[in-house]
Short mmCIF file of C-alpha atoms in Angstrom, two decimals:
data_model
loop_
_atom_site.label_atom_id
_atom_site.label_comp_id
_atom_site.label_asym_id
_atom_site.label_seq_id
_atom_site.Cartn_x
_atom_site.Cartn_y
_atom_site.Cartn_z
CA UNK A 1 9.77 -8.10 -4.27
CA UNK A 2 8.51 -4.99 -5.21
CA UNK A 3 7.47 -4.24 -8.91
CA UNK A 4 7.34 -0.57 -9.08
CA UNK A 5 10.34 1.95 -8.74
CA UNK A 6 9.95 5.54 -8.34
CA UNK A 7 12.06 8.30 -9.64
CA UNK A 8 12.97 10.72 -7.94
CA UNK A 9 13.14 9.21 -4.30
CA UNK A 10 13.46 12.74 -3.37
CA UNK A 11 11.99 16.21 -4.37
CA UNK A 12 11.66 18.94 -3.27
CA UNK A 13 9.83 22.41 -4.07
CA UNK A 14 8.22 25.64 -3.68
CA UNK A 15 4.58 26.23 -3.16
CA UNK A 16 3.25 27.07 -6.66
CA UNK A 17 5.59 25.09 -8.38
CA UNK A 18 4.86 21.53 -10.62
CA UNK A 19 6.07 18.23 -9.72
CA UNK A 20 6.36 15.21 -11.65
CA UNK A 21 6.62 11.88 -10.12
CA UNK A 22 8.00 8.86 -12.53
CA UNK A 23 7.35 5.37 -12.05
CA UNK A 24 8.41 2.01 -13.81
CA UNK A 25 7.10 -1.57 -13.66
CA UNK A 26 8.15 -4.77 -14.74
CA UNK A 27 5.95 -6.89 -15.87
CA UNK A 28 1.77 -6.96 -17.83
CA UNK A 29 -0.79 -4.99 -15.43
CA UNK A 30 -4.41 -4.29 -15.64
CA UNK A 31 -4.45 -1.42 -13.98
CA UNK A 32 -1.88 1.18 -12.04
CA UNK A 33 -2.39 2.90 -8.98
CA UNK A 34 -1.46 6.28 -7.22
CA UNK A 35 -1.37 6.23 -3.56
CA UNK A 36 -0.27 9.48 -1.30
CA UNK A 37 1.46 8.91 2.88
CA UNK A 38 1.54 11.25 5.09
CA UNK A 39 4.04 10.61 7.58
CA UNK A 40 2.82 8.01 10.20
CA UNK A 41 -0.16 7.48 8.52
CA UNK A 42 -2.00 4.88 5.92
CA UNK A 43 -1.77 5.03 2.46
CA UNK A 44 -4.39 7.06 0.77
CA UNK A 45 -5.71 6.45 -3.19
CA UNK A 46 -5.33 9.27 -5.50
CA UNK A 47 -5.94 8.22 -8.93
CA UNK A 48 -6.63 4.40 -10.89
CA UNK A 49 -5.47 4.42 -14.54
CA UNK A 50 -6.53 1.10 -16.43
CA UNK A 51 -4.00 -0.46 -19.19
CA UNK A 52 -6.28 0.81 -21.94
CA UNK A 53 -6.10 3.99 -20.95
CA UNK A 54 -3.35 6.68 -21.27
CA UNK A 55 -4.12 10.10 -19.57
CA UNK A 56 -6.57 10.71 -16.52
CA UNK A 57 -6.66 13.82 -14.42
CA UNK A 58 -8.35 14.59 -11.09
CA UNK A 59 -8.29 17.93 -9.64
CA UNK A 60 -4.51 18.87 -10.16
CA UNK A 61 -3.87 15.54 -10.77
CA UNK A 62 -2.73 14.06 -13.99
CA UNK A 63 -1.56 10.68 -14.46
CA UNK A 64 0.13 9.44 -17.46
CA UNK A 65 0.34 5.54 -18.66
CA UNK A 66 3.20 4.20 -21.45
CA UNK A 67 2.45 0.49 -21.45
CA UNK A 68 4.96 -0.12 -24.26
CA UNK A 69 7.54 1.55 -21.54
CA UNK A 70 5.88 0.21 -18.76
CA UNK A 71 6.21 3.57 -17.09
CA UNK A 72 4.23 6.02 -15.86
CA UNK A 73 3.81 10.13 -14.31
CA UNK A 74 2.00 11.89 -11.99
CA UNK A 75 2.26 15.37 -11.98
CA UNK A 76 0.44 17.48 -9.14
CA UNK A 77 0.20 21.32 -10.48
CA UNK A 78 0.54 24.47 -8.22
CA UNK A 79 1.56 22.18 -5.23
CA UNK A 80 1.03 23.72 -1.93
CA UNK A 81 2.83 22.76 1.37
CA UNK A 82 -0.18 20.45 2.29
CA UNK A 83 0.80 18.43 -0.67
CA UNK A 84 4.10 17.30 1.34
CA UNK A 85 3.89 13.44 1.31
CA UNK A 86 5.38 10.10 -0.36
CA UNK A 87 4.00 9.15 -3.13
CA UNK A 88 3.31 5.69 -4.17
CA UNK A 89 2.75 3.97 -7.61
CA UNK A 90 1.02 0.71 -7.09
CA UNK A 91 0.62 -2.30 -9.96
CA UNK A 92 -1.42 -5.29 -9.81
CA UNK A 93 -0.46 -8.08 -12.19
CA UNK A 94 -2.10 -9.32 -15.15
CA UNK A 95 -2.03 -12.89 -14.84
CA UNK A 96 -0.47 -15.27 -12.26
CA UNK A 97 -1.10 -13.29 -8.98
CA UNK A 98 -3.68 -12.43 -6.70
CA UNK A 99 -6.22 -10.52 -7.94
CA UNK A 100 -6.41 -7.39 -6.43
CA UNK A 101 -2.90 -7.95 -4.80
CA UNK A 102 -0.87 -4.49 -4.96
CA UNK A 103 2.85 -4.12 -6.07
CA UNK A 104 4.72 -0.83 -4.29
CA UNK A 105 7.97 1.22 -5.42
CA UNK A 106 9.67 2.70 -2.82
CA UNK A 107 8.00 5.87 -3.33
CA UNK A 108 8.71 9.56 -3.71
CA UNK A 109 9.25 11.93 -1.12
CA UNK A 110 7.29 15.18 -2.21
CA UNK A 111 8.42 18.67 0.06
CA UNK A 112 6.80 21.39 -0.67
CA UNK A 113 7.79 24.43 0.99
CA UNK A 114 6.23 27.64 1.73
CA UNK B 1 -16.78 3.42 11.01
CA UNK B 2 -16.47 5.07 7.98
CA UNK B 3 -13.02 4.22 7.48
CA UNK B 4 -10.12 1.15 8.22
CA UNK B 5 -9.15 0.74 11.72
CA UNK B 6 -6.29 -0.59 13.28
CA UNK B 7 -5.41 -1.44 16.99
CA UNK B 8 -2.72 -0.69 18.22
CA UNK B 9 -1.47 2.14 16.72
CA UNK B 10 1.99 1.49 18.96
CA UNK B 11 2.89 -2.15 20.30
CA UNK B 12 6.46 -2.36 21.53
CA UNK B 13 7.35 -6.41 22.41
CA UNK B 14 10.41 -8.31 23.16
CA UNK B 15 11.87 -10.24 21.27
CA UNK B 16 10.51 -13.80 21.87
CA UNK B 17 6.87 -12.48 22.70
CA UNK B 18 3.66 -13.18 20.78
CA UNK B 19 1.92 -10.03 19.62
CA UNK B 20 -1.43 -9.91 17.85
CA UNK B 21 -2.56 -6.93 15.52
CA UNK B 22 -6.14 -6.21 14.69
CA UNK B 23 -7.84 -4.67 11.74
CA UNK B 24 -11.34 -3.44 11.54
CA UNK B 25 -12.03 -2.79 7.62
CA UNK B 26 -14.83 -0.44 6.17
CA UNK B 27 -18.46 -2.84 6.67
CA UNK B 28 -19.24 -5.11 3.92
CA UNK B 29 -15.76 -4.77 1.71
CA UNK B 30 -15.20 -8.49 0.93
CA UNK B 31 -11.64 -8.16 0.37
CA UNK B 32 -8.93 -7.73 2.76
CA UNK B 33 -5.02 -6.65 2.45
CA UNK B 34 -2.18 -7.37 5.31
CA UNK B 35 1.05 -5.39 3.98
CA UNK B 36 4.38 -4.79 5.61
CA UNK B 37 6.00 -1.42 5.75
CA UNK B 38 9.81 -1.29 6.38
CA UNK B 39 11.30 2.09 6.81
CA UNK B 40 11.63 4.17 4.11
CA UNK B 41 9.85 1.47 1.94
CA UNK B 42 6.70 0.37 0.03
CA UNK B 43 4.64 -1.51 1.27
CA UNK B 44 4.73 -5.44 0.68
CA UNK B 45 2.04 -7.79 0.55
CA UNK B 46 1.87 -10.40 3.52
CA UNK B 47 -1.80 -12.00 2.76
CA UNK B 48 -5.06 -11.61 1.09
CA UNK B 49 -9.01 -12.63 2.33
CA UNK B 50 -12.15 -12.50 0.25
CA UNK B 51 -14.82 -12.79 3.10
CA UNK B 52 -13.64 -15.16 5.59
CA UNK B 53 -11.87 -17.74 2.82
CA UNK B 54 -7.59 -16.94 3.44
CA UNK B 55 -6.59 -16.74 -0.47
CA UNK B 56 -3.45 -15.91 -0.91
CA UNK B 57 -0.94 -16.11 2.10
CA UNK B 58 2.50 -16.29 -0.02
CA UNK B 59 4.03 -12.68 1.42
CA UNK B 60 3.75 -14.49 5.37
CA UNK B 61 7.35 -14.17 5.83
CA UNK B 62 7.74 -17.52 8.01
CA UNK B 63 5.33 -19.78 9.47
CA UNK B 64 5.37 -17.65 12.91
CA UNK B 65 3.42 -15.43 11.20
CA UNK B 66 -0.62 -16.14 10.81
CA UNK B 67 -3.68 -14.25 9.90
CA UNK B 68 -7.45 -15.07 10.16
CA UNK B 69 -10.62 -13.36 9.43
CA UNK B 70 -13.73 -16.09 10.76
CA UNK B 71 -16.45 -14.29 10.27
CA UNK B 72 -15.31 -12.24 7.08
CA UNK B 73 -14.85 -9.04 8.84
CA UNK B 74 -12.39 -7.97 11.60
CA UNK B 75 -9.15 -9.79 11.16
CA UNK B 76 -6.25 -10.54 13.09
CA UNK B 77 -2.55 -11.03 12.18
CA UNK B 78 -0.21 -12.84 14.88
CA UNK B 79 3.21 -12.79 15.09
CA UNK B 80 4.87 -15.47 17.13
CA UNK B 81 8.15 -15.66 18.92
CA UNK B 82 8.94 -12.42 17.13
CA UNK B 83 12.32 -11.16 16.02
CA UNK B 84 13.95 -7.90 15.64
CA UNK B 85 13.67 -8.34 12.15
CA UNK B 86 9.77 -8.13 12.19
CA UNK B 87 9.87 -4.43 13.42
CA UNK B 88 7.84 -2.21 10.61
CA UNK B 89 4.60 -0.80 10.29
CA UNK B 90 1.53 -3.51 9.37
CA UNK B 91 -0.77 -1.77 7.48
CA UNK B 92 -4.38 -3.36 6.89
CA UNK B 93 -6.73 -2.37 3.74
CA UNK B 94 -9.86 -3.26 2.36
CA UNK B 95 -11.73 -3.32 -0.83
CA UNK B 96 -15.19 -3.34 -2.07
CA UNK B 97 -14.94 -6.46 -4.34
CA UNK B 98 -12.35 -8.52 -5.74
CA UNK B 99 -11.82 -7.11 -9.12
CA UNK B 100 -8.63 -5.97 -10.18
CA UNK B 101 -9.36 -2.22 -11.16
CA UNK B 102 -10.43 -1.30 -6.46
CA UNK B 103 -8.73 0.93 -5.18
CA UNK B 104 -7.57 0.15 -1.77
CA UNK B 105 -8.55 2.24 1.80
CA UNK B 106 -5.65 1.49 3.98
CA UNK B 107 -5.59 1.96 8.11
CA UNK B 108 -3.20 4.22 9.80
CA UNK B 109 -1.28 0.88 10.53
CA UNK B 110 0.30 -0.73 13.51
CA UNK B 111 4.00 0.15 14.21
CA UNK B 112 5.72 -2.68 15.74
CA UNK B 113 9.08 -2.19 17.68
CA UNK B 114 10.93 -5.60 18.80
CA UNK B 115 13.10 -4.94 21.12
#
């Protein structure tokens, strides 16, 4: 079962342009994950954000945690056509799972276009 | 290498055959990750190693399915008697440690077509 959903499934773009990436959990995490797929390819890790925690940025990355929503954003700013992906929010669990063990939405399908 | 390799990258079988899917992960992560792509979906988690020790094998979808790591570093995941239904990508990662706050480096992954 998977433990993260991401909202939109689908968006799409213009070079320059913001997007924002939602995700929502179920149940108590440690931490939460951003992961980015290129098509035919392995998952690559953008961005850890603990429970404790409730903004981190990287580059034009910024994440977002709401643990009272279980929720959270990623917004990539002035996207360019290289950023043209699915996107991934991962959760572990808090108690009662493996540790380490990743949960997956379905993801986000980023386009950017020229 | 410097990152998580898998072999094959392609393996088409028929249905009935017994494939086997390896995963090289990044030298001296103790923790390893089988996960199972569908299309157009997240990844879900078949099994987990810490060194050579199998952990956590509660995502193995059936008992034709089995994984092993012996000496705590490539690892193999075998599909017997396989079915249409096991066609998806596999994807392998490693960790550093076992802590909960790792990220993850994933392989490219192993596309498996039943046929």
């Amino acid at each position: 079962s998977q433990q993260g959903e991401e909202d939109p499934q689908a968006l799409s773009i213009q070079e320059g342009e913001n997007a924002t990436m939602n995700c929502s959990y179920k149940t108590s995490i440690n931490n939460l994950q951003w992961y980015r797929q290129n098509s035919g390819r392995g998952l690559v890790h953008l961005i850890l954000i603990r429970s404790n925690e409730r903004e981190k940025h990287s580059g034009r990355l910024r994440v977002t945690l709401d643990t009272s929503k279980k929720s959270s954003s990623l917004l990539i700013t002035a996207s360019r056509a290289a950023d043209t992906a699915s996107y991934f929010c991962a959760t572990d669990a808090e108690r009662g799972s493996t540790l380490g063990r990743l949960y997956f939405g379905r993801g986000t399908q980023l386009t950017v276009w020229p | 290498g410097a990152g998580v390799s898998q072999s094959p990258r392609y393996k088409v079988a028929k249905r009935g055959q017994d494939v086997a899917l390896r995963c090289d992960p990044i030298s001296g992560h103790v923790s390893l990750f089988w996960y199972q792509q569908a299309l157009g979906q997240g990844p879900e988690f078949l099994t987990y190693f810490q060194n050579e020790a199998q952990l956590d094998k509660s995502g193995l979808p059936s008992d034709r399915f089995f994984a092993e790591r012996p000496e705590g570093s490539v690892s193999t995941l075998k599909i017997q008697r396989t079915q249409q239904e096991d066609s998806a990508v596999y994807l392998c990662a490693s960790s550093l440690d076992r802590g909960p706050s790792q990220p993850q480096h994933f392989g490219d992954g192993t596309r498996l077509s039943i046929l």
